[in-house]
Amino acid sequence: MTHLINVSDLSPQEIEAYFDQAQRFADELSSGAFYSEALKGKIILSMFFENSTRTRTSFDIAAKRLGASVVHWDPENSSMKKDESLLDTVQTLAAMKPDAIIVRHSEYNAPRFIAGHVDCPVINAGDSYRAHPTQALLDALTIKQVMGHLEGVTVAICGDVAHSRVANSNFALLDKLGVKLRVIAPKSLMPESFSVQGIETYTSFADGLPGCDIVMMLRIQKERMDASAIPNDAAYFADYGLTHDKLALTGKTSYVMHPGPMNRGVEISHELADDPKLSLVTKQVANGIPLRMAVLQSVCQSVS
Ligand code: NCD
């Protein structure tokens, strides 16, 4: 049985298989409404302990495109509000025999903990500031589509890197795939260390952007930090908000990404976020569906 907890657990062959299957689904989705019965009769349990628009909805749509049903468990209306523990909650839900569980949680390794107490596949939909494997996979798929390949592409990941699970999973995944990684962040939002070797670090766009193909902006994770770590929004935007002028520092045609939700006028200008040629934000969201279809199909079919 296969879980998807961290990208570091994936072999290059498994990553390629996800990309190939996701691209097949993407092609089919682009040629009209797609429906398959590959997961007909499967029941997917969705457990989101943190808010979400993109990830939760795209898992739902992905599951339904493959014929599965989705059941949402909502912490706010659950017996955890009557002090039931996470373990008792998980064991209770596992006794109902879902075919797979999707988990988002603010605690590091909660998805792995849950995987240890259920007998179905578990997919990590984002935990703490450490891991967001399906976001990294859909980001890498998006870069591959736009650049034609991943090996040798230069990607700068910018902003609140210290508190970003998107950044952490992208470092682990893109490094495995031969991408050259840079980080551009103020000192207060720069991690003390990285899980992979060889990342170039910069504290300004002027130093870090020249030569970059892809500039990935990140939301400031105010919920995961002391507010004193960042200046006010206007001052942050002046130094670390991406605009067309700053993107031009790459010296080539380069593209901007953002996992969303975006704080316009803080991390990125309105104009750049909405630029149909240079912004890949909508493409990232769209790729969430075929990528999560590939993941759901693979983990559900891994159960013998
Ligand atoms: C991110 C998340 O929740 O980790 N969003 C997403 O899943 N697309 C990023 C964020 O919240 O800033």
mmCIF file of N, CA and C and ligand atoms in Angstrom, residues 50-51 54-55 104 132 135 165-166 219 221 223-224 259-261, ligand 1:
data_model
loop_
_atom_site.group_PDB
_atom_site.id
_atom_site.type_symbol
_atom_site.label_atom_id
_atom_site.label_comp_id
_atom_site.label_asym_id
_atom_site.label_seq_id
_atom_site.Cartn_x
_atom_site.Cartn_y
_atom_site.Cartn_z
ATOM 1 N N GLU A 50 -6.873 22.570 8.558
ATOM 2 C CA GLU A 50 -6.525 23.961 8.262
ATOM 3 C C GLU A 50 -7.346 24.381 7.054
ATOM 4 N N ASN A 51 -7.514 25.690 6.879
ATOM 5 C CA ASN A 51 -8.303 26.188 5.755
ATOM 6 C C ASN A 51 -7.661 25.872 4.419
ATOM 7 N N ARG A 54 -7.807 25.912 -2.793
ATOM 8 C CA ARG A 54 -7.310 25.174 -3.969
ATOM 9 C C ARG A 54 -7.142 23.690 -3.720
ATOM 10 N N THR A 55 -6.400 23.370 -2.656
ATOM 11 C CA THR A 55 -6.014 21.974 -2.465
ATOM 12 C C THR A 55 -7.247 21.114 -2.195
ATOM 13 N N ARG A 104 -4.857 17.450 5.805
ATOM 14 C CA ARG A 104 -4.085 18.688 6.002
ATOM 15 C C ARG A 104 -4.109 18.989 7.494
ATOM 16 N N HIS A 132 4.324 19.733 1.521
ATOM 17 C CA HIS A 132 3.103 19.863 0.724
ATOM 18 C C HIS A 132 3.390 19.175 -0.615
ATOM 19 N N GLN A 135 1.486 19.924 -3.974
ATOM 20 C CA GLN A 135 1.756 21.260 -4.508
ATOM 21 C C GLN A 135 3.094 21.257 -5.248
ATOM 22 N N ARG A 165 5.784 25.373 3.657
ATOM 23 C CA ARG A 165 5.822 23.944 3.288
ATOM 24 C C ARG A 165 5.927 23.781 1.777
ATOM 25 N N VAL A 166 5.398 24.786 1.035
ATOM 26 C CA VAL A 166 5.515 24.725 -0.430
ATOM 27 C C VAL A 166 6.992 24.792 -0.817
ATOM 28 N N ARG A 219 3.373 33.194 -0.130
ATOM 29 C CA ARG A 219 2.572 34.004 0.803
ATOM 30 C C ARG A 219 3.308 34.142 2.139
ATOM 31 N N GLN A 221 3.401 33.765 5.773
ATOM 32 C CA GLN A 221 2.611 32.871 6.636
ATOM 33 C C GLN A 221 2.438 33.516 8.010
ATOM 34 N N GLU A 223 0.244 33.341 10.122
ATOM 35 C CA GLU A 223 -0.261 32.435 11.163
ATOM 36 C C GLU A 223 0.844 31.566 11.752
ATOM 37 N N ARG A 224 2.026 31.544 11.114
ATOM 38 C CA ARG A 224 3.099 30.686 11.623
ATOM 39 C C ARG A 224 4.271 31.490 12.179
ATOM 40 N N PRO A 259 1.802 29.747 -5.239
ATOM 41 C CA PRO A 259 0.877 28.641 -4.938
ATOM 42 C C PRO A 259 -0.516 29.125 -4.553
ATOM 43 N N GLY A 260 -0.632 30.449 -4.229
ATOM 44 C CA GLY A 260 -1.885 30.980 -3.710
ATOM 45 C C GLY A 260 -2.088 30.491 -2.278
ATOM 46 N N PRO A 261 -2.910 31.159 -1.513
ATOM 47 C CA PRO A 261 -3.563 32.423 -1.856
ATOM 48 C C PRO A 261 -2.548 33.571 -1.908
HETATM 49 C C1 NCD B 1 -0.420 26.850 0.327
HETATM 50 C C2 NCD B 1 -0.650 26.051 1.566
HETATM 51 O O1 NCD B 1 -1.743 26.009 2.127
HETATM 52 O O2 NCD B 1 0.312 25.429 1.949
HETATM 53 N N1 NCD B 1 -1.482 26.967 -0.529
HETATM 54 C C3 NCD B 1 -1.831 25.912 -1.294
HETATM 55 O O3 NCD B 1 -1.987 24.813 -0.833
HETATM 56 N N2 NCD B 1 -1.946 26.158 -2.610
HETATM 57 C C4 NCD B 1 0.316 28.089 0.540
HETATM 58 C C5 NCD B 1 -0.152 29.081 1.554
HETATM 59 O O4 NCD B 1 -1.067 28.875 2.336
HETATM 60 O O5 NCD B 1 0.455 30.140 1.556
#
